[in-house]
C-alpha atoms as one frame of an Amber mdcrd trajectory, in Angstrom:
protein
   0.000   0.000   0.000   3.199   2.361   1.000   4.957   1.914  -2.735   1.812
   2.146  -4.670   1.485   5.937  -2.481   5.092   6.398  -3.137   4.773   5.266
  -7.139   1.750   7.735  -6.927   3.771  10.851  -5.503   6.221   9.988  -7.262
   4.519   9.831 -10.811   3.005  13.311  -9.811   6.362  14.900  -9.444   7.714
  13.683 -12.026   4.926  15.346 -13.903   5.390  18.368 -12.087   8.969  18.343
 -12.405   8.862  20.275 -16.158   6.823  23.013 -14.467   8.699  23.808 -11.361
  12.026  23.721 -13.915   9.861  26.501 -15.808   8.752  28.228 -12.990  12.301
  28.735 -11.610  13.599  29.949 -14.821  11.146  32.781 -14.777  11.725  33.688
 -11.558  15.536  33.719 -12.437  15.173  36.090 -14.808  12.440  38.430 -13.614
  15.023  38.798 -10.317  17.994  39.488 -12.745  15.985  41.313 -14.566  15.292
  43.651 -11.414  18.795  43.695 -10.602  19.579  45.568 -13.867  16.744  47.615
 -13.862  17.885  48.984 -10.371  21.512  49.384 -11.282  19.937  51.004 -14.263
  17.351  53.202 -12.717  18.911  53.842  -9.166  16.874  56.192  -7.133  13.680
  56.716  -9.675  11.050  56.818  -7.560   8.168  53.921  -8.084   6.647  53.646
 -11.155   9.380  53.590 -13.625  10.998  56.769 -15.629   9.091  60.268 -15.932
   7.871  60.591 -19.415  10.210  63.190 -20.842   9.396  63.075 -24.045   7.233
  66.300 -25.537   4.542  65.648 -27.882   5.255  65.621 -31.535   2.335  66.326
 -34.109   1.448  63.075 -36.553  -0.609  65.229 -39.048  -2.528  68.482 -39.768
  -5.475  69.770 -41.678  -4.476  71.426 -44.075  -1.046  70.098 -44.118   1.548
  72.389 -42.698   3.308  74.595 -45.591  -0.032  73.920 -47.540  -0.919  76.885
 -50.189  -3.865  77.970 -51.823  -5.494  77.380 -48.372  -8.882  78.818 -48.236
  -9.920  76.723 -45.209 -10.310  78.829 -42.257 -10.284  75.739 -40.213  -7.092
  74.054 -38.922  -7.006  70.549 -37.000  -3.573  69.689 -35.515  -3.545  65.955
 -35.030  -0.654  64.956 -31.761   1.050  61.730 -31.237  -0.171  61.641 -27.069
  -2.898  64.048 -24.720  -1.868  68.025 -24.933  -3.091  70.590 -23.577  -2.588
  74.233 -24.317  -1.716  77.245 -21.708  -3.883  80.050 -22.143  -4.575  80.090
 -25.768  -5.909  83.983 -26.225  -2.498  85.148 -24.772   0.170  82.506 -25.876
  -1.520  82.073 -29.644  -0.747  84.817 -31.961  -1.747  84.807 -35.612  -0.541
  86.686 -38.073  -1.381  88.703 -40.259  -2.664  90.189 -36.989  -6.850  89.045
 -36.440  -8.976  91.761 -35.065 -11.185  89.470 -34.516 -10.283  86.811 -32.058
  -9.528  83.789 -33.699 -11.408  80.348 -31.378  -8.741  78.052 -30.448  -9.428
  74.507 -28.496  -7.676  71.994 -27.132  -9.299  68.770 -26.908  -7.349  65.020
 -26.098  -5.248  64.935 -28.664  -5.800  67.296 -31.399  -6.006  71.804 -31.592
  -8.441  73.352 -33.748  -8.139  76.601 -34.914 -10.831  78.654 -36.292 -10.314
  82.330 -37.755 -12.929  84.393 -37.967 -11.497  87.435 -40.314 -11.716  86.670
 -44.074  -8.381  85.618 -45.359  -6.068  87.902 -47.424  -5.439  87.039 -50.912
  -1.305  85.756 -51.506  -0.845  86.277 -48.052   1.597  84.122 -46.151  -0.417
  83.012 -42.369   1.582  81.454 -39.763  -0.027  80.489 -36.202   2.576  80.475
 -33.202   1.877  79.102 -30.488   5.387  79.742 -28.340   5.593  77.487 -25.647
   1.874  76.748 -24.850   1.564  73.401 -26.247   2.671  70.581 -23.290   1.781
  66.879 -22.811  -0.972  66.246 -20.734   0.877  64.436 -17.589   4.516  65.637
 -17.252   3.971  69.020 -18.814   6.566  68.838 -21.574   7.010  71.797 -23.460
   6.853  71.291 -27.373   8.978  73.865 -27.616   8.371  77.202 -29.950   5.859
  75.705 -32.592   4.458  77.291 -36.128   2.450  76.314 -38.029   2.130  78.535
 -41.615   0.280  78.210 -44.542  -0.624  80.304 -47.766  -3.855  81.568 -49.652
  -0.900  81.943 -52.767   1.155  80.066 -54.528   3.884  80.285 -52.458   5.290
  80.378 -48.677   6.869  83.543 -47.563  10.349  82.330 -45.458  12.075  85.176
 -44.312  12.029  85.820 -40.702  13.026  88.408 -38.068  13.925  88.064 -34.642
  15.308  89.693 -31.936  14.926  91.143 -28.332  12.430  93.395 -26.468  13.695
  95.191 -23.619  12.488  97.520 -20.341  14.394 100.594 -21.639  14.826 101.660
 -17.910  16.678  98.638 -16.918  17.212  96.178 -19.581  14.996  93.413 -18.082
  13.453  91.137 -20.642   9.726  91.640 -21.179   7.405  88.219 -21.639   4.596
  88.471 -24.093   4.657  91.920 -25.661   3.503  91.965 -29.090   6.832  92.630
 -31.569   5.110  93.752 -35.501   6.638  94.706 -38.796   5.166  97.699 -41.526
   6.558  97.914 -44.928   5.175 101.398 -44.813   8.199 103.284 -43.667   6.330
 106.364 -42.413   6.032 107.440 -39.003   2.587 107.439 -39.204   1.677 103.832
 -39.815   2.199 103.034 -36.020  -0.478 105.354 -35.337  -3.136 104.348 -38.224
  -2.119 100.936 -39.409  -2.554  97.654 -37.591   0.894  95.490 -37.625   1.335
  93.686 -40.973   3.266  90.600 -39.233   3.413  90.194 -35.234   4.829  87.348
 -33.346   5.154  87.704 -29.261   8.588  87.586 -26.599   9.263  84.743 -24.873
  10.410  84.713 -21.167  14.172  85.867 -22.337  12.241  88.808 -24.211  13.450
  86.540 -27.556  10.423  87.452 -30.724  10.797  85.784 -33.922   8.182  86.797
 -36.661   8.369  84.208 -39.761   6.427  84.211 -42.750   8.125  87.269 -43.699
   7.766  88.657 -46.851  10.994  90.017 -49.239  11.371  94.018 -48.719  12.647
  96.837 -46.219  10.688  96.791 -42.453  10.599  98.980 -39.500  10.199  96.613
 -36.157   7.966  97.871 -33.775   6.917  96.195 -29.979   3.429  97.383 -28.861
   1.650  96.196 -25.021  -1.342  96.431 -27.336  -4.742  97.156 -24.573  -7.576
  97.442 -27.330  -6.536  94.826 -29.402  -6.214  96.725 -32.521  -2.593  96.357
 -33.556  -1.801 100.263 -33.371  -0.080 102.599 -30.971  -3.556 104.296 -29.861
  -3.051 104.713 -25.894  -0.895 106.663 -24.133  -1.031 103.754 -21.403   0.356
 101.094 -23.741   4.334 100.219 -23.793   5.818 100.724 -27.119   8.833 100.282
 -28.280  10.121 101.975 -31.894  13.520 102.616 -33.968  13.915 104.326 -37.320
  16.256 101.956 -38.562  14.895  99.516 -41.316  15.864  95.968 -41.992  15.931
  93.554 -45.407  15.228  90.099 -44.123  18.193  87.739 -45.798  19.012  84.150
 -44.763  22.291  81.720 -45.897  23.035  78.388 -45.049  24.708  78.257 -42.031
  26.136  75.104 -39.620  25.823  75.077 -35.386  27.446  72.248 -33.531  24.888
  70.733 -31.080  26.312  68.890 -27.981  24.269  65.794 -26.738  24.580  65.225
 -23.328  24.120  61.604 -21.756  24.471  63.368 -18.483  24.880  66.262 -16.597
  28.628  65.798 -16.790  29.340  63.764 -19.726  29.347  64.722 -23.811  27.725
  61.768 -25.413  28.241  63.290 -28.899  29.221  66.565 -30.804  27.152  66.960
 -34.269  27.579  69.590 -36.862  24.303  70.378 -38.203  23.542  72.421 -41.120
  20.464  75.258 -41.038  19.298  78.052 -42.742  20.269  81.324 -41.042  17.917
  84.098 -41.044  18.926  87.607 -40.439  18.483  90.345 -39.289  18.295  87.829
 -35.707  19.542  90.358 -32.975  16.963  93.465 -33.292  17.430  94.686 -30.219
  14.011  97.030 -28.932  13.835  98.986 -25.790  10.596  99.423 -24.244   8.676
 102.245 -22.528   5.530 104.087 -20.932   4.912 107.413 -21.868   4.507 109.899
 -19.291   0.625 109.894 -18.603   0.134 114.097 -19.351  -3.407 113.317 -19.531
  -4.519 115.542 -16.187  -7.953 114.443 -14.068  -8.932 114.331 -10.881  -8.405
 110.721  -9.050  -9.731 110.831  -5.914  -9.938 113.318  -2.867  -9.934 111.464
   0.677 -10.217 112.004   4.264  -8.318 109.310   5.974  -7.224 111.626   9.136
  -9.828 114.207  10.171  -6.660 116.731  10.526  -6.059 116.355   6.693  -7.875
 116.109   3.425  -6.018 114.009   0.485  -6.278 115.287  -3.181  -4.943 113.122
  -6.162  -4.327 114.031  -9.504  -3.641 111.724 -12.484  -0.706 114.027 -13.318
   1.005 117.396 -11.626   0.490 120.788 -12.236   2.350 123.864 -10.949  -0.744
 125.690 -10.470  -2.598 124.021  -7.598  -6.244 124.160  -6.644  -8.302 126.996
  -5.553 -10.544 125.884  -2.413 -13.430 127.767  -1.582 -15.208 126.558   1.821
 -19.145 126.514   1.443 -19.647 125.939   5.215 -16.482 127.428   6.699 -13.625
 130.162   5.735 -11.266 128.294   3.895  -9.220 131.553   3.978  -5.813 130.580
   5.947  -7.737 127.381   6.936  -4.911 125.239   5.324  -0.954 124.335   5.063
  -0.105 123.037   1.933   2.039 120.080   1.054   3.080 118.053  -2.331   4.831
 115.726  -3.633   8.153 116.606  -5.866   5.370 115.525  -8.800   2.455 117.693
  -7.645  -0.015 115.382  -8.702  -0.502 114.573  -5.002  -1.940 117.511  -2.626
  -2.596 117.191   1.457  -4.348 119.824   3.185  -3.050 120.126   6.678  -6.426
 121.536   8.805  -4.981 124.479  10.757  -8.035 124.859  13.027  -8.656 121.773
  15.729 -12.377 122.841  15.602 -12.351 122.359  11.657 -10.275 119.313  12.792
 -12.995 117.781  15.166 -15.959 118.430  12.013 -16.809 115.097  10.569 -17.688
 116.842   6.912 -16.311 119.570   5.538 -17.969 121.125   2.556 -15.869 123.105
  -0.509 -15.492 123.888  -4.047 -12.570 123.177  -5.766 -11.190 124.612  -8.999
  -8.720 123.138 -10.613  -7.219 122.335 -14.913  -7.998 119.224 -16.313  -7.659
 117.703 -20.299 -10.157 118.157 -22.087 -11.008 115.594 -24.972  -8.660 118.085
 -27.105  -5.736 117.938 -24.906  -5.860 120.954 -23.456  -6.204 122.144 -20.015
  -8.988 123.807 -18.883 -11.033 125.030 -15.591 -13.119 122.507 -13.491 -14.935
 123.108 -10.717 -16.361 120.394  -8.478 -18.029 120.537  -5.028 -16.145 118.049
  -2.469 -17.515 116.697   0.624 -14.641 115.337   2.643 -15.885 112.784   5.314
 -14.133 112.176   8.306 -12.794 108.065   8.170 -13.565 108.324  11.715 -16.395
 110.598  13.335 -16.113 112.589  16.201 -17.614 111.032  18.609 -15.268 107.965
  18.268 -12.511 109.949  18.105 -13.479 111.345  21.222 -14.328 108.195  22.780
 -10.468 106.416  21.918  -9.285 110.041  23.621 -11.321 109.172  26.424  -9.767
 105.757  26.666  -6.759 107.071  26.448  -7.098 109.043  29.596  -8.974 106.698
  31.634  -5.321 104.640  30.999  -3.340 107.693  32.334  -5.778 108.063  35.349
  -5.250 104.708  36.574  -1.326 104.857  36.168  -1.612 108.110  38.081  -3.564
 106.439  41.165  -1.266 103.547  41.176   1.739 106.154  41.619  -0.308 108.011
  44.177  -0.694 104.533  46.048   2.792 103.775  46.141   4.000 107.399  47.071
   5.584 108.364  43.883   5.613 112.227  42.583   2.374 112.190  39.914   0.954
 114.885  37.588  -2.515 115.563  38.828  -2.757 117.625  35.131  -3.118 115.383
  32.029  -0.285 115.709  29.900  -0.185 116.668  26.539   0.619 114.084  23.739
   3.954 114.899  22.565   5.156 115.512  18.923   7.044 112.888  18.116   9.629
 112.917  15.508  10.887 109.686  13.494  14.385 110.155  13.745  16.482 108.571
  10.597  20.294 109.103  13.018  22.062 105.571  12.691  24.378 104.572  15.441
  26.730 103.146  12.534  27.432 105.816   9.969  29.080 105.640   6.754  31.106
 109.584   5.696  29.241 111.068   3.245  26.090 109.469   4.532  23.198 111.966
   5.963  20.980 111.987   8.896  17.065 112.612   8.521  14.524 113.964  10.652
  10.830 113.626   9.840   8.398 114.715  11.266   4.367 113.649  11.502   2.556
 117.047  10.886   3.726 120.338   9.795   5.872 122.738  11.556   4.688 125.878
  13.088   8.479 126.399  14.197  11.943 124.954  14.193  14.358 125.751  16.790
  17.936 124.836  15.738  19.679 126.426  18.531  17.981 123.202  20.234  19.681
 121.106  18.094  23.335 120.059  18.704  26.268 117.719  17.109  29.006 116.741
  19.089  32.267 114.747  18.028  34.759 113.425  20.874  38.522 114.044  20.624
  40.691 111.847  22.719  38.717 111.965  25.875  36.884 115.335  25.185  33.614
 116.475  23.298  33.747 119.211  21.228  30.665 120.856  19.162  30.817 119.809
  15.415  29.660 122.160  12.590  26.497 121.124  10.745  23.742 122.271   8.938
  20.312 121.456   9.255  17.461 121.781   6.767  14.467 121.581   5.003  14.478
 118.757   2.213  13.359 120.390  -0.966   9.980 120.022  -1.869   9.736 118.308
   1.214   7.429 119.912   3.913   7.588 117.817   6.762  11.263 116.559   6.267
  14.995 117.680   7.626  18.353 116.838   6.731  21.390 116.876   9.286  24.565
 117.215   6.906  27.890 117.136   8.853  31.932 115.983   8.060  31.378 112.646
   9.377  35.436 111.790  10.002  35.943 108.172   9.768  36.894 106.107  13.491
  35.299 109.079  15.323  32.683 108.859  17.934  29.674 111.966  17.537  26.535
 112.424  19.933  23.120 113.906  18.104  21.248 115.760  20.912  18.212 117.787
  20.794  16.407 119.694  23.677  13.048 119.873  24.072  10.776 121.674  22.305
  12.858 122.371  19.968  10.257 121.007  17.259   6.087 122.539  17.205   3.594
 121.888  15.324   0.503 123.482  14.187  -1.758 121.827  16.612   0.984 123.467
  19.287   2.398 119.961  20.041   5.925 120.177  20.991   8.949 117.050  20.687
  10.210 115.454  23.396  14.643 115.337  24.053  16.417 113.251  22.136  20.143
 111.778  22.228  21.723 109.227  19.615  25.292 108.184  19.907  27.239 107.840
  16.735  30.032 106.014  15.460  31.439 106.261  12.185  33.558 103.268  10.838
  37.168 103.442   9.911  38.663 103.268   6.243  39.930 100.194   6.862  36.158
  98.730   6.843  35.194  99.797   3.186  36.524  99.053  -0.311  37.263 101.778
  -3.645  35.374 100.947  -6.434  37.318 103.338  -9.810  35.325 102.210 -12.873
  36.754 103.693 -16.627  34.220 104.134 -19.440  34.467 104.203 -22.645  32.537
 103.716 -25.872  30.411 106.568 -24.989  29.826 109.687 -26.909  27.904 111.570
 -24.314  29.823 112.496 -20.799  26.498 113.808 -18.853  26.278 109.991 -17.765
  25.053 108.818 -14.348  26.672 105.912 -12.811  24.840 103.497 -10.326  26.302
 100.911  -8.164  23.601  98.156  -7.607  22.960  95.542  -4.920  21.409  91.981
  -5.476  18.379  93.145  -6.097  18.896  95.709  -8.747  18.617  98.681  -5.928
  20.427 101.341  -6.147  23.422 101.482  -3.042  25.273 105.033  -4.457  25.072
 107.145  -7.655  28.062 109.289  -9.249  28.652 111.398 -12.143  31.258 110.494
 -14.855  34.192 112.470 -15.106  35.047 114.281 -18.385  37.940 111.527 -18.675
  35.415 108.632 -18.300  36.237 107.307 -14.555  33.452 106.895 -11.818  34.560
 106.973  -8.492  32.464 105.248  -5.657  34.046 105.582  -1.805  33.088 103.870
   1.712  32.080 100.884  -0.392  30.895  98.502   2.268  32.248  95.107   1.437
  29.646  92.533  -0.973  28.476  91.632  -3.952  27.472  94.577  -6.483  26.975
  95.658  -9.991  27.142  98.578 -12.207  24.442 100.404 -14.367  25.143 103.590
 -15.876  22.976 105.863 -18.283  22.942 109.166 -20.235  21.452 111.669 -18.629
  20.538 114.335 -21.444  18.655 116.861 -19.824  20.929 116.735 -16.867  18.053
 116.372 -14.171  19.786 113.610 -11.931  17.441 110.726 -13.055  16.182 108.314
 -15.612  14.089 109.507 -18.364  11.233 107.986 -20.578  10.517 108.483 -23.990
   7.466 109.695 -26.015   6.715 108.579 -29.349   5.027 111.743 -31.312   8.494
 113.929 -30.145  10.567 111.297 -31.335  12.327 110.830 -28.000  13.892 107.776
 -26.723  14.034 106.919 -23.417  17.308 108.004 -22.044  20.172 104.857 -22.818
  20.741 102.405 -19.838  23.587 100.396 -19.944  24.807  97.695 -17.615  28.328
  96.419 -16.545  28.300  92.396 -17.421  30.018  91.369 -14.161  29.632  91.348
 -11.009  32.088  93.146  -8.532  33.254  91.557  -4.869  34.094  94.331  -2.747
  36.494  93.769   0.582  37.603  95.730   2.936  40.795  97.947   2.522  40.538
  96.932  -1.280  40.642  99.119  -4.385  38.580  98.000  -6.951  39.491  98.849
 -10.463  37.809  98.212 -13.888  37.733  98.940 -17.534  34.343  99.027 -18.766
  33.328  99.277 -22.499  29.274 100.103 -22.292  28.977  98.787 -26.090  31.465
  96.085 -25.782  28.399  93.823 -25.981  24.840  94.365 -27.298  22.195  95.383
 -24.697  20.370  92.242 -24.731  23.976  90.542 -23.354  24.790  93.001 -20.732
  22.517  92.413 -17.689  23.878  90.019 -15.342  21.695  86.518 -15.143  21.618
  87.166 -11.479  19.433  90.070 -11.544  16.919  89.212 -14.222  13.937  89.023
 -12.488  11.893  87.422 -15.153  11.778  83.934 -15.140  10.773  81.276 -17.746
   9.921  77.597 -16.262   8.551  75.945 -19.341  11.842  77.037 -21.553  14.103
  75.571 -18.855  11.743  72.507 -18.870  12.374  73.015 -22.848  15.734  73.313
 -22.658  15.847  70.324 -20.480  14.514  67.956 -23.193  16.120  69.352 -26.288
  18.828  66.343 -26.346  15.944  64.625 -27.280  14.256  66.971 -29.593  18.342
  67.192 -31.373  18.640  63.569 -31.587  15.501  62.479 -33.360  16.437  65.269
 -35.722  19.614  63.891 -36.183  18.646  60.231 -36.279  20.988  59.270 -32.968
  19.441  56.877 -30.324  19.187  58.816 -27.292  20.212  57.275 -23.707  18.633
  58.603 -21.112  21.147  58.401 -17.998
């Protein structure tokens, strides 16, 4: 009975035996297998590789580089799920469409529908930048066009460039860059753009499809959407030079990388080189002339706010309909005048919750000129009375009890309450840099100054001694004092003032005040000595910059080209220089009907380390490289994620176009 169980089991095994070899041989290699795919793929996260591949289109409708198109349908047919960024602001056709073409996105296919009629021999070309990504890993396609032609041919000429903020050189994303073959001044103003394309996140434009003949390049932040330089509002850009579009054959070498650090392969690739490809455009808002009244507010019952879309010497006449607005006010602006505040002299005009006035004051008119208004204001306490008077209340209640707790413990009390004192913000540093100022600013007007209250003192050896200084007004600057002085390096100074030596209106006097001082020894700073050249101009302005594109100090060029900046505090900086024409001190804009650029910024390509007891020195060419080269990476503020995603994946764009196998590392 045992050996017919064992002739059983072992019948069964020996029919299982083929099995379990089969079984163990697919194990074996599904767990070396593994093994390689691990070496392989060390640290991927589950799931296998990220798709990095961007979608490619299979097919269109009508095929791409069609002509005699009269469809104004267009299907583009993709090889995996797309979707497209914002359409109406990353699709631009051109000719330019006033009105908006419908563009949708759906699984795996765009359609395009344009609603003008089509022109007659008339090159079209749809570009749709960057937009176009896969659905799950949002791969860029990468700067796509699609063209076709209601002729017999396709125009290929194309012109590219840069667009520019003309008051810093930062790249600007997404302004519209056109072309006229109508060389007159004029055609900005009346025409629409003939051929447009739109800046990428490095301010790059390329317009294709272009036509044989002489251009002027325009950029336009178009509002209205009618192609044309129509607003004062919009940034233009605009040059008088003109430009053939030409192209040659031409040959890049394109590196493939199989890593970050390794060269898998070096091809030469031959291309067709358009020109002109370095246009360079610099970018600017008019000043808004245009003069109207903003707003008037009354967020402090002592003063009434009164903003203007754009100054004017001649400020407004007030006439009060329920009080004497005679001597009722102290007036202060801004350097612009396009911002008013009426300081309330009266504290019973103060403690009115509406005041009621006319107000006279020039405006544009639909002409351009200015002429009278008149307008009746109410100005509304923020705040009424009553709770005014109520948080005053409040306020004393608080004093009251402090005074009782004194009075319990025997301490000296004031049985009057106090007046609120006027109190200063005081801009004294106990770390001072020569050549620096001190401020003083104050938080309502000044019915009197009292300088013999003020007092600088510097300490020799063991002694303090009164140090010369002068104190005074800011221009245009009601309400704020500078304290100028020889600040002598490694020397101690003590900023005093007495009491009362500041009123105000309201009779509110400052409390004393006492800063020590201590300005910092040569040894702590650096010399900066820049030399420029290249320039015609010598009115130039020269700006030393920190991280952040901030201004640290300013200069003037010598008539020999050097810049000079002292008590450099050691860091990182950079340089930016322009011409200042009129002379003013400051950066200018441009306006298009005068035919006035904005004034020329240029930057210094490097950055400069400054240390302590070092002198810096540097030869600086301003036109050693173009404009669109010159600002350092590090303070570019606009940033482009797709194109570095882009850039990322263009080994594997370059390889399929060369016909390499691409290993992904």
């Amino acid at each position: 009975m045992r050996s017919e169980k064992l002739t059983s089991q072992g019948k069964r095994l020996k029919t299982m035996r083929p099995l379990m070899k089969m079984l163990s041989i697919a194990f074996l290699i599904s767990h070396f297998s593994f093994l390689i795919s691990s070496c392989a793929r060390m640290g991927n996260p589950d799931g296998g590789w990220y798709d990095e591949d961007p979608p490619r289109i299979v097919r269109s409708t009508p095929a791409e580089q069609s002509t005699n198109v009269t469809d104004r349908k267009i299907t583009l047919y993709f090889d995996e799920f797309i979707k497209l960024a914002d359409p109406t602001q990353s699709v631009i056709v051109s000719p330019p469409q006033l009105e908006m073409p419908e563009i949708k996105a759906t699984g795996k296919r765009i359609v395009v529908e344009l609603k003008d009629t089509l022109k007659a021999n008339t090159t079209y070309t749809i570009d749709f930048s960057d937009a176009i990504s896969d659905n799950n890993e949002d791969n860029p396609m990468g700067n796509y066009t699609y063209t076709f032609s209601t002729g017999e041919r396709i125009d290929t000429f194309e012109v590219a460039g840069y667009v520019l903020d003309a008051s810093n050189l930062e790249p600007i994303k997404g302004i519209s860059v056109g072309l006229y073959d109508d060389l007159a001044d004029s055609a900005f103003r009346t025409k629409p753009l003939q051929r447009i394309s739109r800046t990428d996140g490095s301010g790059r434009f390329v317009i294709k499809g272009v036509a044989p003949g002489e251009y002027r390049v325009y950029a336009l932040q178009d509002a209205d959407g009618d192609f044309q330089f129509k607003q004062k509002s919009e940034m233009l850009a605009y040059s008088h030079q003109t430009y053939t579009p030409s192209a040659k054959p031409d040959i890049r070498q394109d590196t493939l990388w199989r890593d970050s650090l390794h060269i898998d392969s070096i091809a030469r690739v031959g291309y067709t080189h358009f020109y002109p490809d370095d246009v360079t455009l610099l970018a600017f808002n008019e000043v808004m002339t245009d003069r109207y009244l903003v707003k008037t507010e009354r967020k402090d019952a002592d003063r009434i706010g009164v903003f203007f879309s754009y100054g004017n010497r001649q400020l407004p006449v007030i006439r009060g309909l329920d009080f004497n607005a005679d001597s009722a006010f102290v007036v202060e602006t801004n350097a612009r005048q396009d911002s008013i505040t009426y300081w309330l002299r009266d504290t019973l005009l103060v403690n009115r919750d509406t005041l009621t006035f006319e107000m006279e004051y020039l405006k544009t008119d639909s002409l351009g000129q200015l002429v009278s208004q008149t307008d009746t204001i109410e100005a509304v306490a923020k705040m009424p009375y009553a709770k005014r008077l109520k948080a005053w209340q409040k306020e004393y209640d608080e004093w009251a009890k402090e005074q009782e707790k004194k009075k319990k413990r025997e301490e000296p009390y004031d049985s009057i309450y106090p007046p609120k004192p006027l109190e200063p913000r005081y801009e004294v540093p106990s770390s001072m840099d020569p050549g620096r100022s001190a401020f003083v600013e104050l938080p309502t007007p000044l019915a009197r100054v009292d300088t013999a209250a003020i007092h600088l003192y510097s300490k020799i050896d063991t002694l303090w001694y009164r140090a010369p200084f002068e104190f005074h007004q800011c221009d245009s600057m009601l309400r704020r004092f500078e304290l100028i002085a020889e600040w002598r390096p490694d020397t101690e100074y003590s900023f005093e003032v007495d009491s009362a030596a500041f009123t105000d209106i309201y009779g509110l006097a400052s409390k004393a005040f006492k800063q020590g001082i201590k300005v910092k020894s040569l040894d702590e700073y650096a010399t900066l000595l820049l030399t420029l050249s290249g320039l015609r101009d010598t009115n130039v302005v020269v700006q030393l910059l920190d991280k952040s594109d901030n201004v640290v100090m300013n200069t003037r060029m010598e008539s020999d080209g050097s810049a000079q900046f002292f008590y450099v505090n050691p860091g990182t900086y950079y340089v930016r220089a322009f011409v200042d024409s009129n002379g003013n001190g400051r950066w200018d804009t441009g306006n298009y009907d005068a035919d006035v650029q904005p004034e020329a910024v240029y930057y210094y390509h490097r950055e400069l380390e400054a240390k302590a007891k070092w002198d810096i020195t540097s030869q600086w060419d301003v036109t050693e490289r173009p404009r669109y080269r010159q600002k350092p990476s590090a303070l570019i503020k606009t940033k482009d994620e797709k194109r570095k995603k882009m850039v990322q994946n263009r080994n594997i764009e370059r390889a399929r176009q060369l016909g390499i196998i691409y290993v992904k590392k």
